[in-house]
XYZ file of C-alpha atoms in Angstrom:
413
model
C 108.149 106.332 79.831
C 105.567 105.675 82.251
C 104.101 109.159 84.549
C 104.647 108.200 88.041
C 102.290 111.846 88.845
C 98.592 110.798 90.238
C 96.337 112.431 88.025
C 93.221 114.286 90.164
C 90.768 111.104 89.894
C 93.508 108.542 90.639
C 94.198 110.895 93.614
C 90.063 111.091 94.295
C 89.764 107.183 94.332
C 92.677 106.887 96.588
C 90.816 108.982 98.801
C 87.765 106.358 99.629
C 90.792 104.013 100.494
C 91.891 106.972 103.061
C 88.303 106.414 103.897
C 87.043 103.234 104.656
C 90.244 102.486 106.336
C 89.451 104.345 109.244
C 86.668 102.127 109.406
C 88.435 98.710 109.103
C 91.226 99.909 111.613
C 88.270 100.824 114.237
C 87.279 97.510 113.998
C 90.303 95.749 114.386
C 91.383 97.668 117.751
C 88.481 99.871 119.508
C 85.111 98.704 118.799
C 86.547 94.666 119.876
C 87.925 96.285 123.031
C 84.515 98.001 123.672
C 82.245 94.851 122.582
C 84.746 93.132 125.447
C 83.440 95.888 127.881
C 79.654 95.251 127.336
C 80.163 91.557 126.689
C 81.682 91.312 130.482
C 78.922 93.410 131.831
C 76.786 91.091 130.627
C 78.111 88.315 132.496
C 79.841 86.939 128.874
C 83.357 84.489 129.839
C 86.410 85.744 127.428
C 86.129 82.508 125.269
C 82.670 83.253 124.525
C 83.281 86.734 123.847
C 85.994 85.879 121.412
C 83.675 83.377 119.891
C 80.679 85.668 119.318
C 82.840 88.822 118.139
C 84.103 86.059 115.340
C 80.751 84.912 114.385
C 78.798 88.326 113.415
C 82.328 88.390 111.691
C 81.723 85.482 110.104
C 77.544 86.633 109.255
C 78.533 89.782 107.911
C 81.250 88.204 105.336
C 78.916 85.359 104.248
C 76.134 88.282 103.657
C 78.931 90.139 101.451
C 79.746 86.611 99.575
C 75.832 86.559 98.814
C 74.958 89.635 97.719
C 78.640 91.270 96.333
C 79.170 89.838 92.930
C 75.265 89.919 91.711
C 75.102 93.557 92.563
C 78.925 93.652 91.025
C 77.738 92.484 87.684
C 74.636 94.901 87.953
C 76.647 97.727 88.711
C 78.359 97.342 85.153
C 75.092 97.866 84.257
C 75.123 101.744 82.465
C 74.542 104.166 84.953
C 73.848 101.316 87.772
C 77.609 101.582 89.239
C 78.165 105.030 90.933
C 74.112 105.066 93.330
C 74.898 101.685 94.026
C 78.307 102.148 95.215
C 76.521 105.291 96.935
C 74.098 103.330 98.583
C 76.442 100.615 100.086
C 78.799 103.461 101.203
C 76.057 105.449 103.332
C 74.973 101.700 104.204
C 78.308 101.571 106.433
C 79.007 105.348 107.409
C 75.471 105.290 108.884
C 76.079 101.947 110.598
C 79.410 102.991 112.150
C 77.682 105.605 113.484
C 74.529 104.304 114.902
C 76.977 102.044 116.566
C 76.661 104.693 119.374
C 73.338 103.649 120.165
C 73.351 99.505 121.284
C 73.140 99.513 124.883
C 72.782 95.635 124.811
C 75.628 93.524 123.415
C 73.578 91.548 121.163
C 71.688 94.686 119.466
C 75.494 96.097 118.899
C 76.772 93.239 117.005
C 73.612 93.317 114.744
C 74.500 97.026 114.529
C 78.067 95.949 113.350
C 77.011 93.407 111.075
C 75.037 95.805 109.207
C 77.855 98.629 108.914
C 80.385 95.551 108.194
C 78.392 94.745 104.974
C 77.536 98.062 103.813
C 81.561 98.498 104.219
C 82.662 95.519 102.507
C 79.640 96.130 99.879
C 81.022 99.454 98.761
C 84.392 97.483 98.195
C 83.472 95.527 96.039
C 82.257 98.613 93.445
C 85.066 100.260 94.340
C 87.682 97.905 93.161
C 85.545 97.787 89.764
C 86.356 102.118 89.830
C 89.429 101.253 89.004
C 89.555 100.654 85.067
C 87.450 104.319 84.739
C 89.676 106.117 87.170
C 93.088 105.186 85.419
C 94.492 103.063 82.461
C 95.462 99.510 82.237
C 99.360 100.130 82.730
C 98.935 102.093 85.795
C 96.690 100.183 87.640
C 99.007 98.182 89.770
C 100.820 101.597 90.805
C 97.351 103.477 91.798
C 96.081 100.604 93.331
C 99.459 100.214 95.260
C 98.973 104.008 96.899
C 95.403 103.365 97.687
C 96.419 100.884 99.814
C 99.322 102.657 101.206
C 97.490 105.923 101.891
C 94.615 103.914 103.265
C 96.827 102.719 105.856
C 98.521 106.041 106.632
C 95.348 108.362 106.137
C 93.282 106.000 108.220
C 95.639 106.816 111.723
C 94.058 110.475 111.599
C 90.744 109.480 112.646
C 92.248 106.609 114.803
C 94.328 108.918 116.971
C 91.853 111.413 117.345
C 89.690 109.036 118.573
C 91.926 106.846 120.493
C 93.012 110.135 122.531
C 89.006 110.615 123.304
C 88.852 107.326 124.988
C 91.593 107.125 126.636
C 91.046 110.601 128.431
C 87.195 110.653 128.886
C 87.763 111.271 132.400
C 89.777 114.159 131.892
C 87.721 115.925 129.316
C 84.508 114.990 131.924
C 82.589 112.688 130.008
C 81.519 109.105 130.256
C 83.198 105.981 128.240
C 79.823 105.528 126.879
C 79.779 109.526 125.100
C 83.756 109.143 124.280
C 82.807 105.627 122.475
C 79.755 107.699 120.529
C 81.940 110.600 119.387
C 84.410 107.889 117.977
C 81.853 106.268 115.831
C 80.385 109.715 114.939
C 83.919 111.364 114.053
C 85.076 108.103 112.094
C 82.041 108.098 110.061
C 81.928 111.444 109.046
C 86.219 110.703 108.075
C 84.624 108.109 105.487
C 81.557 110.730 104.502
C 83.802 113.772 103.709
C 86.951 112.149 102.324
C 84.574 110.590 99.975
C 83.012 113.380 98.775
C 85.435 114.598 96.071
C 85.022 110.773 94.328
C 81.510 111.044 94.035
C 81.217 114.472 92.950
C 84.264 113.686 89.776
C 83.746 109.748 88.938
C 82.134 108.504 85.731
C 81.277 105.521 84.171
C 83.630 105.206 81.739
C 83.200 101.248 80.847
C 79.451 99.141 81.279
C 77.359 96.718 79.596
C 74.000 97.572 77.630
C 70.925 98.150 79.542
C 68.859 95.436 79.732
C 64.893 94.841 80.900
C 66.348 92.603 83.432
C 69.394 93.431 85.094
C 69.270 91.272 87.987
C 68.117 88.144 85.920
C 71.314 88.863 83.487
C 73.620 89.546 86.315
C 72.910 86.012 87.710
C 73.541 84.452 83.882
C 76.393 86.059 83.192
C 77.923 85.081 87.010
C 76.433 81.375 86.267
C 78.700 81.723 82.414
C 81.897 82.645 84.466
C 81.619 79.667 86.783
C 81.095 77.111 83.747
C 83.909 78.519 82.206
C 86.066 78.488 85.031
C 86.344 74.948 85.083
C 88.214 75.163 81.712
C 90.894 76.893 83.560
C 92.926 75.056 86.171
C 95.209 77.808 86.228
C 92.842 80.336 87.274
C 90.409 77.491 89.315
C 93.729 76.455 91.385
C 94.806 80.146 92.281
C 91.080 81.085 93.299
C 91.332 78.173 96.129
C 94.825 78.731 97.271
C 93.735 82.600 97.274
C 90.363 81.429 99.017
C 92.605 79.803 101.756
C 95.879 82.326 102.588
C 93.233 85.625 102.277
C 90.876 84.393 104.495
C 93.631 83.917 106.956
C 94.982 87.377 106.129
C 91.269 88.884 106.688
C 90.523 86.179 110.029
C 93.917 88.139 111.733
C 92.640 91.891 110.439
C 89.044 90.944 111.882
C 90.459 89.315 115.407
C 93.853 90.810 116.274
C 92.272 93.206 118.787
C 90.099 90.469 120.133
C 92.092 87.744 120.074
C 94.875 90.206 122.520
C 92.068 91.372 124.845
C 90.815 88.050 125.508
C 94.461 87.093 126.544
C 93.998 89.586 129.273
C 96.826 91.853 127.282
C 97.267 95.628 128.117
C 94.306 97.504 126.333
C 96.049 100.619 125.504
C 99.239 98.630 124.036
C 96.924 96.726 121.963
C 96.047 99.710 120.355
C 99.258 101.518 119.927
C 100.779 99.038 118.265
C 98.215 98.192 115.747
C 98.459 101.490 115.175
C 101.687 100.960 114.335
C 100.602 98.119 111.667
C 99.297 100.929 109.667
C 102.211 103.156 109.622
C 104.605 99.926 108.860
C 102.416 99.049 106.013
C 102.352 102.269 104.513
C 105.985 101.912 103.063
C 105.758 98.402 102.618
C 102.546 98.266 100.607
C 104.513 100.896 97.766
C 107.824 98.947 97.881
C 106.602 95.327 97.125
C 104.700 97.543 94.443
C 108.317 98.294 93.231
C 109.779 95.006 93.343
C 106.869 93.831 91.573
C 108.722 94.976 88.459
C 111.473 93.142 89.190
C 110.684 90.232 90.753
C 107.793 87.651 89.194
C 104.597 88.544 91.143
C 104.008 84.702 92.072
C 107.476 84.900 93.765
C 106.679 87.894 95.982
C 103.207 86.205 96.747
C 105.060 83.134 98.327
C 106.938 85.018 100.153
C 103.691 86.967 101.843
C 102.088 82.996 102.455
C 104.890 82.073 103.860
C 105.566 84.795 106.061
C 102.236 84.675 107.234
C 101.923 81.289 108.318
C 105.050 82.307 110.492
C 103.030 85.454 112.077
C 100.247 82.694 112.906
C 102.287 79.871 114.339
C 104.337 83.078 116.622
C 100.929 83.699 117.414
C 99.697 80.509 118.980
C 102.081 80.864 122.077
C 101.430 84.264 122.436
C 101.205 86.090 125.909
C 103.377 88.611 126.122
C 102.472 92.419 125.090
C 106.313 92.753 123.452
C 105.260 89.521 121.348
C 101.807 91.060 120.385
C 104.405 94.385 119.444
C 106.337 92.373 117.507
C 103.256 90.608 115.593
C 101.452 93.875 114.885
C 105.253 95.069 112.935
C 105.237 91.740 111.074
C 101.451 91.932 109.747
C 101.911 95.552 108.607
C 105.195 94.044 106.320
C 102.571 91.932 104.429
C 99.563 92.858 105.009
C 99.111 95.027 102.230
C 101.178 93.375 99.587
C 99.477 90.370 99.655
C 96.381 91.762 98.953
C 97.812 94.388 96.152
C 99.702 91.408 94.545
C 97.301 89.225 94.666
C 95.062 91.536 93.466
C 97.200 92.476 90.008
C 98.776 88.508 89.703
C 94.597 87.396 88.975
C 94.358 90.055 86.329
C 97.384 89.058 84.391
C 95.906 85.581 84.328
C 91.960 85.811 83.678
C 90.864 86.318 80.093
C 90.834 90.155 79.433
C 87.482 90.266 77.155
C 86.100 88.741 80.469
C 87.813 90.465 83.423
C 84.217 91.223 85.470
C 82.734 88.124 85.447
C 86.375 86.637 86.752
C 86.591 89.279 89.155
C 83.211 88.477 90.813
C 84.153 85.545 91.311
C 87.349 86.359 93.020
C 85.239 88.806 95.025
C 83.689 85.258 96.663
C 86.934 83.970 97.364
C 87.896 87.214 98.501
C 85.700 89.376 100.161
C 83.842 86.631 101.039
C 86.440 84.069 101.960
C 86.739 85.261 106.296
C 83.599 83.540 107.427
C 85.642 80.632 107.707
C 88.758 81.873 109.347
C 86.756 83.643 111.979
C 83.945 80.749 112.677
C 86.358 78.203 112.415
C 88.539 80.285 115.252
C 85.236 81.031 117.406
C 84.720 77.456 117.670
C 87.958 75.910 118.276
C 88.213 78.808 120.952
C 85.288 77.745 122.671
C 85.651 73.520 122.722
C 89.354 73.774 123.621
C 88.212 76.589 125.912
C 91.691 78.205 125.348
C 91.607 81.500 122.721
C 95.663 80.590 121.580
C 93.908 76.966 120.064
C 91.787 79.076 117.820
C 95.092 80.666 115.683
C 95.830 77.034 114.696
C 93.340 76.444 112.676
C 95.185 79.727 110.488
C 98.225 78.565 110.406
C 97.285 75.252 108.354
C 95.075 77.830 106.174
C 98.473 79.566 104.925
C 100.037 76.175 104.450
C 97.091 75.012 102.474
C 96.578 78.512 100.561
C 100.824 78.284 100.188
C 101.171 74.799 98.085
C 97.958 74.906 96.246
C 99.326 78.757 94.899
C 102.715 76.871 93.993
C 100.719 73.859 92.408
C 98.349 76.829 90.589
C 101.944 78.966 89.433
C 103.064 75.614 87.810
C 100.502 75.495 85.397
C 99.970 76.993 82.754
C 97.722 79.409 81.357
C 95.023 78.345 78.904
């Protein structure tokens, strides 16, 4: 019988989920609302600050697409996967806090960008922890309670900050030094929590050393894309997954944004995506349940489906009980889909070659927002209304939902 217990490491790794979440959920609620602040001191209309806030989005996520599965297949690389993963880690923790420093809109979101990729960057090696921190049999369940704790760990750092700001002028201090002490007190969150990770993890499974890492990094990632095309299975889900994640990421990245620049109540924009993350929490570990007794594609149609709902709601959005009601919906699925989705492309990729596949999926995945957020920037800004933007994410679910049922009919090679 399977231990349900977290061993110390599984516990450790959790613990940069617990992390980097307070990261993510700073970005999707308080640094938007703050960008909004500078962007309309600068003389910036709503639609263009929508717009703008979706294309450093959209820079930093094409950077991570780039540069995330070559340094992926280095990093299995003996020895190459723990300073690396260091180095993209401090990349972000350092940008979120320097992001106290911008006085100018455009130097802030070049700020972001920076943190954003040194953030999604560390992801990337830290999904590829996962085999050395636990076995094969209980990886769905660990990576299931990283998610979930990520969620619920994450509203620490949020609240303490979020009380900051909202009572600057009672403690006697300026937006401005309430906004740097948020930045500071979320970075050092990620710093310390991470700590007890770096200090236990080892390299448990890598390649050989080789004189050329980064040359053999690009042949092996040029070997899994010539294979792929022998697999329709796996070629279908990576474009359905491409689609439906990227519209899953696009609504993580603009919720905040999206709300503000419908004139919505600042401090009830943040309350109840703070409420996301405590929703998700309990959702995240029971689709991780019913994933044992329910097929995985099943649960994953369900997650498509429900959010191409959330983004159609979304379009005639303008009430703050609607945005309430959205920000309890998303936390339902927000983390299941990605778990599932997550553990369903592992039970169909070729085990012998699970990295190469998995850098790949790290394209469609990590990767796959630029679109979702450009796509929304622009359709924001020539329809000059920010609801036409959500639209364009509502026919990305559709898309993403019949090319997964399409890729769930086939089978396997």
């Amino acid at each position: 019988m399977e231990k349900t217990k977290l061993t110390k490491l599984e516990k450790y790794w959790i613990l940069y989920d617990v992390g980097n979440s307070a990261f993510i959920l700073l970005v999707s609620t308080i640094i938007p609302i703050y960008f909004n602040a500078m962007a309309e001191a600068a003389g910036l209309s709503e639609v263009d600050y929508l717009a703008y806030w979706g294309y450093a989005a959209s820079v930093s996520t094409i950077l991570v697409a780039l540069i995330g599965p070559v340094f992926g297949t280095i990093a299995d690389t003996k020895g190459f996967k723990k300073p690396i993963f260091i180095a993209s880690m401090m990349v972000g923790v350092l940008g979120c806090a320097a992001l106290s420093l911008p006085k100018s809109w455009i130097v802030f979101l070049a700020v972001f960008v920076i943190a954003k990729v040194g953030y999604s960057s560390s992801l990337v090696f830290y999904d590829a922890m996962l085999s050395d921190v636990t076995t094969h049999e209980r990886m769905d369940m660990v990576s299931s309670h990283g998610y979930a704790w990520g969620y619920l760990g994450s509203c620490i750092p949020f609240v303490l900050s979020l009380a900051v700001v909202l009572l600057y002028e009672q403690i006697g201090i300026t937006m401005t030094t309430a906004m740097a002490i948020a930045f500071f007190l979320n970075a050092a969150w990620w710093f310390l929590v991470t700590i007890p990770l770096l200090k236990n993890y080892e390299q448990i499974h890598y390649t050989k050393h080789h004189k050329h890492p980064v040359r053999e990094s690009f042949q092996r990632l040029g070997h899994a894309f010539r294979d792929i095309k022998k697999h329709k299975k796996i070629f279908l889900f990576l474009i359905s997954f491409f689609f439906y994640i990227d519209g899953v990421y696009t609504i993580i990245e603009m919720a905040t944004a999206y709300g503000s620049a419908l004139g919505l109540d600042a401090m009830n924009l943040l309350v109840a995506l703070l409420v996301t993350q405590i929703v998700a929490f309990p959702f995240a570990l029971l689709f991780g349940k019913l994933a044992k007794k329910y097929e995985t594609s099943s649960l994953i149609k369900i997650c498509i489906a429900a959010y191409a709902g959330i983004a159609l709601f979304a379009i005639q959005l303008d009430k703050q009980w609607e945005f309430w009601m959205l920000a309890v919906c998303v936390g339902m699925f927000q983390g299941a889909i990605q778990a599932l989705s997550r553990s369903y492309f592992a039970k169909i990729i070729p085990p012998e070659k699970a990295g190469e596949f998995f850098g790949i999926f790290d394209i469609c995945g990590k990767g796959a927002a630029f679109m979702g957020t450009a796509l929304m920037g622009v359709f924001a800004q020539v329809t000059g209304n920010a609801n036409g933007g959500v639209f364009i994410l509502a026919i990305m679910f559709v898309i993403g939902f019949f090319v997964f049922v399409k890729a769930d009919r086939t089978k396997a090679v």
